[in-house]
Short mmCIF file of C-alpha atoms and ligand atoms in Angstrom, two decimals:
data_model
loop_
_atom_site.label_atom_id
_atom_site.label_comp_id
_atom_site.label_asym_id
_atom_site.label_seq_id
_atom_site.Cartn_x
_atom_site.Cartn_y
_atom_site.Cartn_z
CA MET A 1 -26.75 18.78 2.08
CA ALA A 2 -26.40 15.04 1.83
CA LEU A 3 -23.56 13.45 -0.09
CA SER A 4 -24.47 11.12 -2.92
CA LEU A 5 -22.43 7.97 -3.47
CA ARG A 6 -21.59 6.35 -6.81
CA THR A 7 -19.51 3.23 -7.24
CA GLU A 8 -17.94 1.51 -10.21
CA VAL A 9 -15.89 -1.70 -10.38
CA ILE A 10 -12.70 -1.35 -12.39
CA THR A 11 -10.77 -4.43 -13.53
CA LEU A 12 -7.05 -3.73 -13.46
CA LYS A 13 -4.81 -5.91 -15.57
CA THR A 14 -1.24 -6.44 -14.45
CA LYS A 15 1.60 -6.41 -16.95
CA HIS A 16 2.74 -9.79 -15.59
CA PRO A 17 0.75 -12.25 -13.45
CA PHE A 18 1.56 -11.01 -9.94
CA VAL A 19 2.50 -13.85 -7.58
CA ILE A 20 3.53 -13.71 -3.91
CA ALA A 21 4.10 -16.46 -1.30
CA ARG A 22 0.37 -17.21 -0.98
CA GLY A 23 -0.48 -17.19 -4.72
CA GLY A 24 -1.53 -14.63 -7.29
CA ASP A 25 -3.96 -13.38 -9.94
CA ASP A 26 -3.91 -11.89 -13.44
CA ASP A 27 -6.75 -9.42 -12.91
CA THR A 28 -7.65 -7.32 -9.91
CA ARG A 29 -11.10 -5.81 -9.33
CA VAL A 30 -11.05 -2.52 -7.47
CA VAL A 31 -13.90 -0.11 -6.68
CA TRP A 32 -13.94 3.54 -7.71
CA VAL A 33 -15.97 5.60 -5.23
CA ARG A 34 -17.36 9.06 -5.94
CA LEU A 35 -19.00 11.27 -3.31
CA ARG A 36 -20.81 14.31 -4.72
CA ASP A 37 -21.97 17.22 -2.58
CA ALA A 38 -24.95 19.52 -3.18
CA ASP A 39 -22.75 21.94 -5.17
CA GLY A 40 -21.69 19.16 -7.55
CA VAL A 41 -18.13 18.92 -6.16
CA GLU A 42 -16.92 15.32 -6.30
CA GLY A 43 -14.48 13.52 -4.03
CA TRP A 44 -12.90 10.32 -5.32
CA GLY A 45 -11.50 7.28 -3.58
CA GLU A 46 -10.59 3.72 -4.45
CA ALA A 47 -11.11 0.47 -2.57
CA ASP A 48 -8.34 -2.06 -3.22
CA PRO A 49 -9.63 -5.24 -1.59
CA SER A 50 -7.41 -8.13 -0.57
CA ARG A 51 -8.82 -11.65 -0.12
CA TYR A 52 -6.20 -12.20 2.58
CA TYR A 53 -8.00 -9.59 4.69
CA GLY A 54 -11.42 -10.98 3.74
CA GLU A 55 -12.41 -8.44 1.10
CA THR A 56 -13.34 -8.60 -2.60
CA ALA A 57 -14.89 -6.00 -4.90
CA ASP A 58 -18.28 -7.57 -4.06
CA THR A 59 -17.87 -7.27 -0.29
CA VAL A 60 -16.70 -3.68 -0.84
CA LEU A 61 -19.89 -2.87 -2.80
CA ALA A 62 -22.04 -4.47 -0.09
CA VAL A 63 -20.25 -2.55 2.67
CA LEU A 64 -20.51 0.75 0.79
CA THR A 65 -24.28 0.24 0.50
CA GLN A 66 -24.35 -0.45 4.23
CA LEU A 67 -22.31 2.68 5.05
CA GLU A 68 -24.11 5.05 2.66
CA PRO A 69 -26.77 6.10 5.23
CA HIS A 70 -23.91 6.91 7.65
CA LEU A 71 -22.05 9.33 5.36
CA PRO A 72 -21.44 12.69 7.06
CA LYS A 73 -23.74 15.61 6.24
CA ASP A 74 -20.62 17.78 6.29
CA PRO A 75 -17.56 16.25 4.56
CA PHE A 76 -15.28 18.16 6.95
CA ASP A 77 -16.65 16.01 9.78
CA LEU A 78 -13.90 13.45 9.10
CA GLU A 79 -13.10 12.17 12.58
CA ALA A 80 -16.69 11.29 13.45
CA ALA A 81 -17.41 9.82 9.99
CA GLU A 82 -14.35 7.54 9.99
CA GLY A 83 -15.06 6.51 13.58
CA ARG A 84 -18.64 5.58 12.64
CA PHE A 85 -17.50 3.54 9.61
CA ALA A 86 -14.92 1.64 11.69
CA GLN A 87 -17.50 0.86 14.35
CA LEU A 88 -20.00 -0.46 11.79
CA VAL A 89 -17.55 -2.52 9.67
CA PRO A 90 -14.31 -2.95 11.67
CA LYS A 91 -12.76 -5.47 9.28
CA ASN A 92 -13.46 -3.87 5.90
CA GLY A 93 -10.41 -1.63 5.61
CA ALA A 94 -10.39 -1.31 1.83
CA ALA A 95 -14.04 -0.24 1.64
CA ARG A 96 -13.59 2.30 4.46
CA ALA A 97 -10.35 3.63 2.98
CA ALA A 98 -12.17 4.47 -0.26
CA LEU A 99 -14.71 6.62 1.61
CA SER A 100 -11.94 8.22 3.67
CA ALA A 101 -9.99 9.10 0.51
CA ALA A 102 -13.13 10.46 -1.19
CA LEU A 103 -13.96 12.66 1.82
CA HIS A 104 -10.39 14.00 1.99
CA ASP A 105 -10.48 14.66 -1.76
CA LEU A 106 -13.75 16.53 -1.38
CA VAL A 107 -12.47 18.61 1.54
CA GLY A 108 -9.31 19.51 -0.39
CA LYS A 109 -11.31 20.47 -3.47
CA ARG A 110 -13.67 22.64 -1.44
CA LEU A 111 -10.66 24.44 0.05
CA GLY A 112 -8.73 24.49 -3.25
CA GLN A 113 -5.69 22.81 -1.64
CA PRO A 114 -3.91 19.47 -2.05
CA VAL A 115 -4.31 17.09 0.89
CA TRP A 116 -0.55 17.11 1.63
CA ARG A 117 -0.78 20.89 2.02
CA LEU A 118 -3.73 20.64 4.43
CA TRP A 119 -1.50 18.37 6.52
CA GLY A 120 1.39 20.87 6.40
CA LEU A 121 3.74 18.49 4.58
CA ASP A 122 6.61 19.20 2.21
CA PRO A 123 6.21 17.13 -0.98
CA ALA A 124 9.97 17.31 -1.55
CA ARG A 125 10.36 15.00 1.47
CA ALA A 126 8.54 12.11 -0.23
CA PRO A 127 10.93 9.14 -0.45
CA ARG A 128 11.76 7.09 -3.49
CA SER A 129 9.52 4.09 -4.15
CA SER A 130 10.75 0.58 -4.63
CA PHE A 131 9.42 -1.54 -7.49
CA THR A 132 8.24 -5.07 -6.71
CA ILE A 133 9.39 -8.20 -8.47
CA GLY A 134 6.83 -10.98 -7.90
CA ILE A 135 7.60 -14.68 -7.67
CA ASP A 136 8.54 -16.16 -11.05
CA THR A 137 11.07 -18.30 -12.88
CA PRO A 138 14.70 -17.05 -12.85
CA GLU A 139 14.43 -16.17 -16.56
CA LYS A 140 11.25 -14.09 -16.08
CA ILE A 141 12.74 -12.47 -12.99
CA ARG A 142 15.78 -11.34 -14.95
CA GLN A 143 13.43 -9.88 -17.58
CA LYS A 144 11.34 -8.04 -14.94
CA VAL A 145 14.49 -6.61 -13.33
CA LEU A 146 15.54 -5.23 -16.72
CA GLU A 147 12.05 -3.78 -17.32
CA ALA A 148 12.33 -2.05 -13.91
CA SER A 149 15.44 -0.17 -15.04
CA SER A 150 13.98 3.24 -14.10
CA TYR A 151 13.45 2.21 -10.45
CA PRO A 152 16.44 2.68 -8.14
CA ILE A 153 15.27 0.20 -5.45
CA LEU A 154 13.76 -3.26 -5.95
CA LYS A 155 11.55 -5.24 -3.58
CA ILE A 156 11.80 -8.96 -4.15
CA LYS A 157 8.98 -11.31 -3.20
CA LEU A 158 10.30 -14.45 -1.51
CA GLY A 159 8.78 -17.24 0.59
CA THR A 160 9.21 -20.30 -1.64
CA ASP A 161 11.79 -23.09 -1.72
CA ARG A 162 13.45 -21.30 -4.69
CA ASP A 163 14.43 -18.12 -2.83
CA GLU A 164 18.18 -18.53 -3.32
CA ALA A 165 17.70 -18.99 -7.09
CA THR A 166 15.46 -15.90 -7.16
CA LEU A 167 18.06 -13.76 -5.39
CA ARG A 168 20.79 -15.07 -7.67
CA ALA A 169 18.71 -14.21 -10.77
CA VAL A 170 18.11 -10.68 -9.46
CA ARG A 171 21.76 -10.11 -8.58
CA ASP A 172 22.88 -11.43 -11.98
CA ALA A 173 20.84 -8.64 -13.54
CA THR A 174 21.40 -5.68 -11.19
CA ASP A 175 23.42 -4.24 -8.30
CA LYS A 176 20.57 -2.00 -7.07
CA PRO A 177 19.55 -1.86 -3.39
CA LEU A 178 17.18 -4.74 -2.60
CA ARG A 179 14.46 -5.27 -0.02
CA VAL A 180 12.71 -8.59 0.40
CA ASP A 181 9.19 -9.56 1.45
CA ALA A 182 8.49 -13.16 2.48
CA ASN A 183 4.74 -12.45 2.99
CA ALA A 184 4.70 -14.74 6.04
CA GLY A 185 5.97 -17.60 3.84
CA TRP A 186 8.86 -18.84 6.01
CA THR A 187 9.12 -21.05 9.08
CA ARG A 188 11.31 -19.84 11.97
CA GLU A 189 14.04 -22.24 10.90
CA ARG A 190 13.92 -21.14 7.26
CA ALA A 191 13.93 -17.44 8.20
CA LEU A 192 17.03 -17.84 10.38
CA GLN A 193 18.69 -19.84 7.60
CA MET A 194 17.86 -17.13 5.01
CA LEU A 195 19.19 -14.17 7.05
CA PRO A 196 22.90 -14.62 6.17
CA VAL A 197 21.93 -15.33 2.55
CA LEU A 198 19.96 -12.08 2.36
CA LYS A 199 22.87 -10.21 3.95
CA GLU A 200 25.26 -11.71 1.40
CA TYR A 201 23.03 -10.49 -1.45
CA GLY A 202 23.05 -6.96 -0.02
CA VAL A 203 19.41 -6.89 1.10
CA GLU A 204 18.54 -3.75 3.14
CA PHE A 205 15.68 -5.15 5.22
CA VAL A 206 13.28 -8.07 5.37
CA GLU A 207 9.52 -7.72 5.49
CA GLN A 208 7.16 -10.13 7.28
CA PRO A 209 9.41 -13.21 7.51
CA LEU A 210 6.90 -15.25 9.58
CA PRO A 211 3.14 -15.60 10.06
CA PRO A 212 1.54 -12.49 11.58
CA ASP A 213 0.83 -14.00 15.01
CA ASP A 214 4.32 -15.43 15.55
CA LEU A 215 5.69 -12.29 17.18
CA GLU A 216 8.06 -14.35 19.31
CA GLY A 217 9.57 -15.87 16.15
CA ILE A 218 9.72 -12.50 14.41
CA ALA A 219 11.47 -11.02 17.46
CA ALA A 220 13.99 -13.91 17.33
CA VAL A 221 14.73 -13.12 13.66
CA ARG A 222 15.33 -9.51 14.60
CA ARG A 223 17.53 -10.42 17.60
CA ARG A 224 20.03 -12.10 15.24
CA GLY A 225 20.96 -8.51 14.40
CA ILE A 226 21.67 -9.36 10.77
CA LEU A 227 18.93 -7.31 9.07
CA PRO A 228 16.19 -4.91 10.15
CA VAL A 229 12.74 -6.54 10.26
CA VAL A 230 9.61 -4.72 9.07
CA VAL A 231 6.12 -6.17 9.57
CA ASP A 232 3.15 -5.78 7.25
CA GLU A 233 0.58 -8.55 7.89
CA SER A 234 1.30 -8.28 11.66
CA CYS A 235 0.36 -4.60 11.76
CA ILE A 236 -3.10 -3.46 10.66
CA VAL A 237 -3.88 -0.37 12.77
CA ALA A 238 -2.17 1.96 15.27
CA GLY A 239 -3.44 -0.16 18.17
CA ASP A 240 -1.23 -3.06 16.96
CA ILE A 241 1.97 -1.04 17.28
CA PRO A 242 2.70 -0.93 21.05
CA ARG A 243 2.86 -4.76 21.26
CA LEU A 244 5.25 -4.81 18.25
CA ALA A 245 7.67 -2.38 19.88
CA GLY A 246 10.93 -4.14 20.69
CA ALA A 247 10.01 -7.10 18.46
CA VAL A 248 10.43 -5.38 15.07
CA ASP A 249 12.26 -2.41 13.57
CA GLY A 250 9.41 -1.02 11.53
CA ILE A 251 5.88 -1.29 10.15
CA ASN A 252 4.35 -1.21 6.68
CA ILE A 253 1.17 0.87 6.45
CA LYS A 254 -1.46 0.18 3.80
CA LEU A 255 -4.74 2.04 3.47
CA ALA A 256 -6.51 -1.21 2.54
CA LYS A 257 -5.56 -2.55 5.99
CA CYS A 258 -5.92 0.48 8.26
CA GLY A 259 -9.06 1.80 6.55
CA SER A 260 -8.48 5.54 6.59
CA LEU A 261 -6.06 8.37 5.95
CA ARG A 262 -6.44 9.58 9.52
CA GLU A 263 -5.63 6.10 10.85
CA ALA A 264 -2.52 6.07 8.65
CA LEU A 265 -1.40 9.33 10.30
CA ARG A 266 -2.07 7.83 13.75
CA MET A 267 0.01 4.77 12.80
CA ILE A 268 2.91 7.01 11.78
CA ALA A 269 2.72 8.96 15.06
CA THR A 270 2.46 5.76 17.14
CA ALA A 271 5.36 4.07 15.36
CA ARG A 272 7.51 7.18 15.77
CA ALA A 273 6.68 7.33 19.48
CA HIS A 274 8.13 3.80 19.70
CA GLY A 275 11.22 4.71 17.66
CA MET A 276 10.19 2.56 14.72
CA LEU A 277 10.76 2.87 10.99
CA VAL A 278 7.71 3.58 8.88
CA MET A 279 7.07 2.24 5.43
CA VAL A 280 4.02 2.64 3.20
CA GLY A 281 2.88 -0.09 0.84
CA CYS A 282 -0.02 -0.86 -1.45
CA MET A 283 -2.05 -3.54 -3.19
CA ILE A 284 -2.48 -3.76 -6.96
CA GLU A 285 -4.12 -0.34 -7.34
CA SER A 286 -4.74 2.35 -9.90
CA SER A 287 -3.14 5.77 -9.54
CA LEU A 288 -6.25 6.88 -7.61
CA GLY A 289 -5.57 4.43 -4.76
CA ILE A 290 -1.80 5.01 -4.88
CA THR A 291 -2.21 8.79 -4.75
CA ALA A 292 -4.28 8.66 -1.54
CA ALA A 293 -1.33 6.92 0.16
CA ALA A 294 1.27 9.09 -1.59
CA HIS A 295 -0.05 12.20 0.20
CA PHE A 296 1.43 11.09 3.55
CA THR A 297 4.73 9.78 2.16
CA PRO A 298 6.64 12.93 3.22
CA LEU A 299 6.28 11.44 6.74
CA VAL A 300 7.68 7.95 6.01
CA ASP A 301 11.13 6.37 5.59
CA ALA A 302 10.41 3.92 2.79
CA ALA A 303 7.72 3.49 0.17
CA ASP A 304 6.58 0.65 -2.00
CA LEU A 305 3.91 2.42 -4.03
CA ASP A 306 4.34 0.60 -7.31
CA GLY A 307 0.78 -0.80 -7.47
CA ALA A 308 -0.26 1.35 -10.43
CA ALA A 309 3.09 0.84 -12.16
CA LEU A 310 2.42 -2.92 -12.13
CA THR A 311 -0.85 -2.40 -14.04
CA ALA A 312 -1.33 -2.21 -17.80
CA ASN A 313 -4.59 -0.20 -17.85
CA ASP A 314 -4.40 2.47 -15.12
CA PRO A 315 -7.44 4.72 -15.74
CA PHE A 316 -6.14 7.63 -13.62
CA VAL A 317 -3.29 10.11 -13.40
CA GLY A 318 -2.19 11.32 -9.95
CA ALA A 319 1.02 10.91 -7.98
CA THR A 320 3.77 9.72 -10.30
CA ILE A 321 6.96 7.78 -9.73
CA ASP A 322 9.62 9.55 -11.72
CA GLY A 323 12.86 7.57 -11.79
CA GLY A 324 11.69 6.04 -8.51
CA GLN A 325 11.01 9.44 -6.91
CA ILE A 326 7.40 9.89 -5.73
CA ARG A 327 5.99 13.19 -7.03
CA LEU A 328 2.83 14.45 -5.39
CA PRO A 329 0.16 16.18 -7.46
CA THR A 330 -0.37 19.91 -6.90
CA GLY A 331 -4.10 20.00 -7.75
CA PRO A 332 -6.73 20.34 -5.00
CA GLY A 333 -7.75 17.33 -2.91
CA LEU A 334 -6.00 14.16 -4.01
CA GLY A 335 -5.19 15.83 -7.34
CA VAL A 336 -6.25 12.81 -9.41
CA ARG A 337 -7.82 13.07 -12.87
CA PRO A 338 -8.95 10.50 -15.43
CA ARG A 339 -6.29 9.40 -17.91
CA SER A 340 -8.85 9.85 -20.72
CA GLU A 341 -12.13 11.78 -20.81
CA ARG A 342 -14.05 8.57 -20.05
CA GLY A 343 -14.70 9.33 -16.39
CA ALA A 344 -14.87 13.13 -16.53
MG1 MG B 401 4.31 -6.87 2.39
#
């Protein structure tokens, strides 16, 4: 009973142009993947490609065509299927993650259980999610902070020569806990200079201060002992974690990087074995992509799953962020449904 694959490109519009240290876009093209089995049960997943990691909606479509003949005959055959995909297209994490999510959704639907329940997790342990404030003018930043009033934690994008003004604008508008993400936008000198400033503004931790390969520099930032350091761009898969141990305090997992739900679980286990903090992040995604990652949040310390909240035309309903608290769906599989009847 072969699985049939259907794909559709969805253009997500963000409420504000979303800008980080290496630039930004108004629209984001993601790919909705549907795997249907012989009984007509459908598993859904979403590919959220990032140009930084070499993917676009078009490369995702090409890779999905390439992987289609390698879909498992039995959707429960997850380990072998994901292993095969990773061997064929090692770099295309977003495309592979969509298939992984769709297979997990299908398995959960066949069993009538949510994915978090198949993993034995307690949804009440899901952390609160931060809400991200992209790079902008101080005036716009103040406005975004006010719009984010329902979120208890903010993540501020830094990595420009206006970082102090950005932090000042945020702090003028709120006294909420802050996290910052430089997206590899600082030099060693600038990062060391910014540490006491971040501390002064009450920042909880700093994400990816330096380029991904500068582990020596990142370790030096951490050794100052001023703030915990979490890496995102430096950590793609579980195999990256042992060499990061001792250099950083934690890692940020994204399905679009690691390429599968099972790899995300391996990353969590590997990071824990090295005594590290675990965070989960996202790209600009609909609620379908966000929900796939939300299912393992009961295992993590911090979440930044605001991708769907940043969009203005989310076509799906799944995990929600209620006053910052991540709430997992209780329906079978990923528990995601269309917002309207359009995709039913
Ligand atoms: Mg990041």
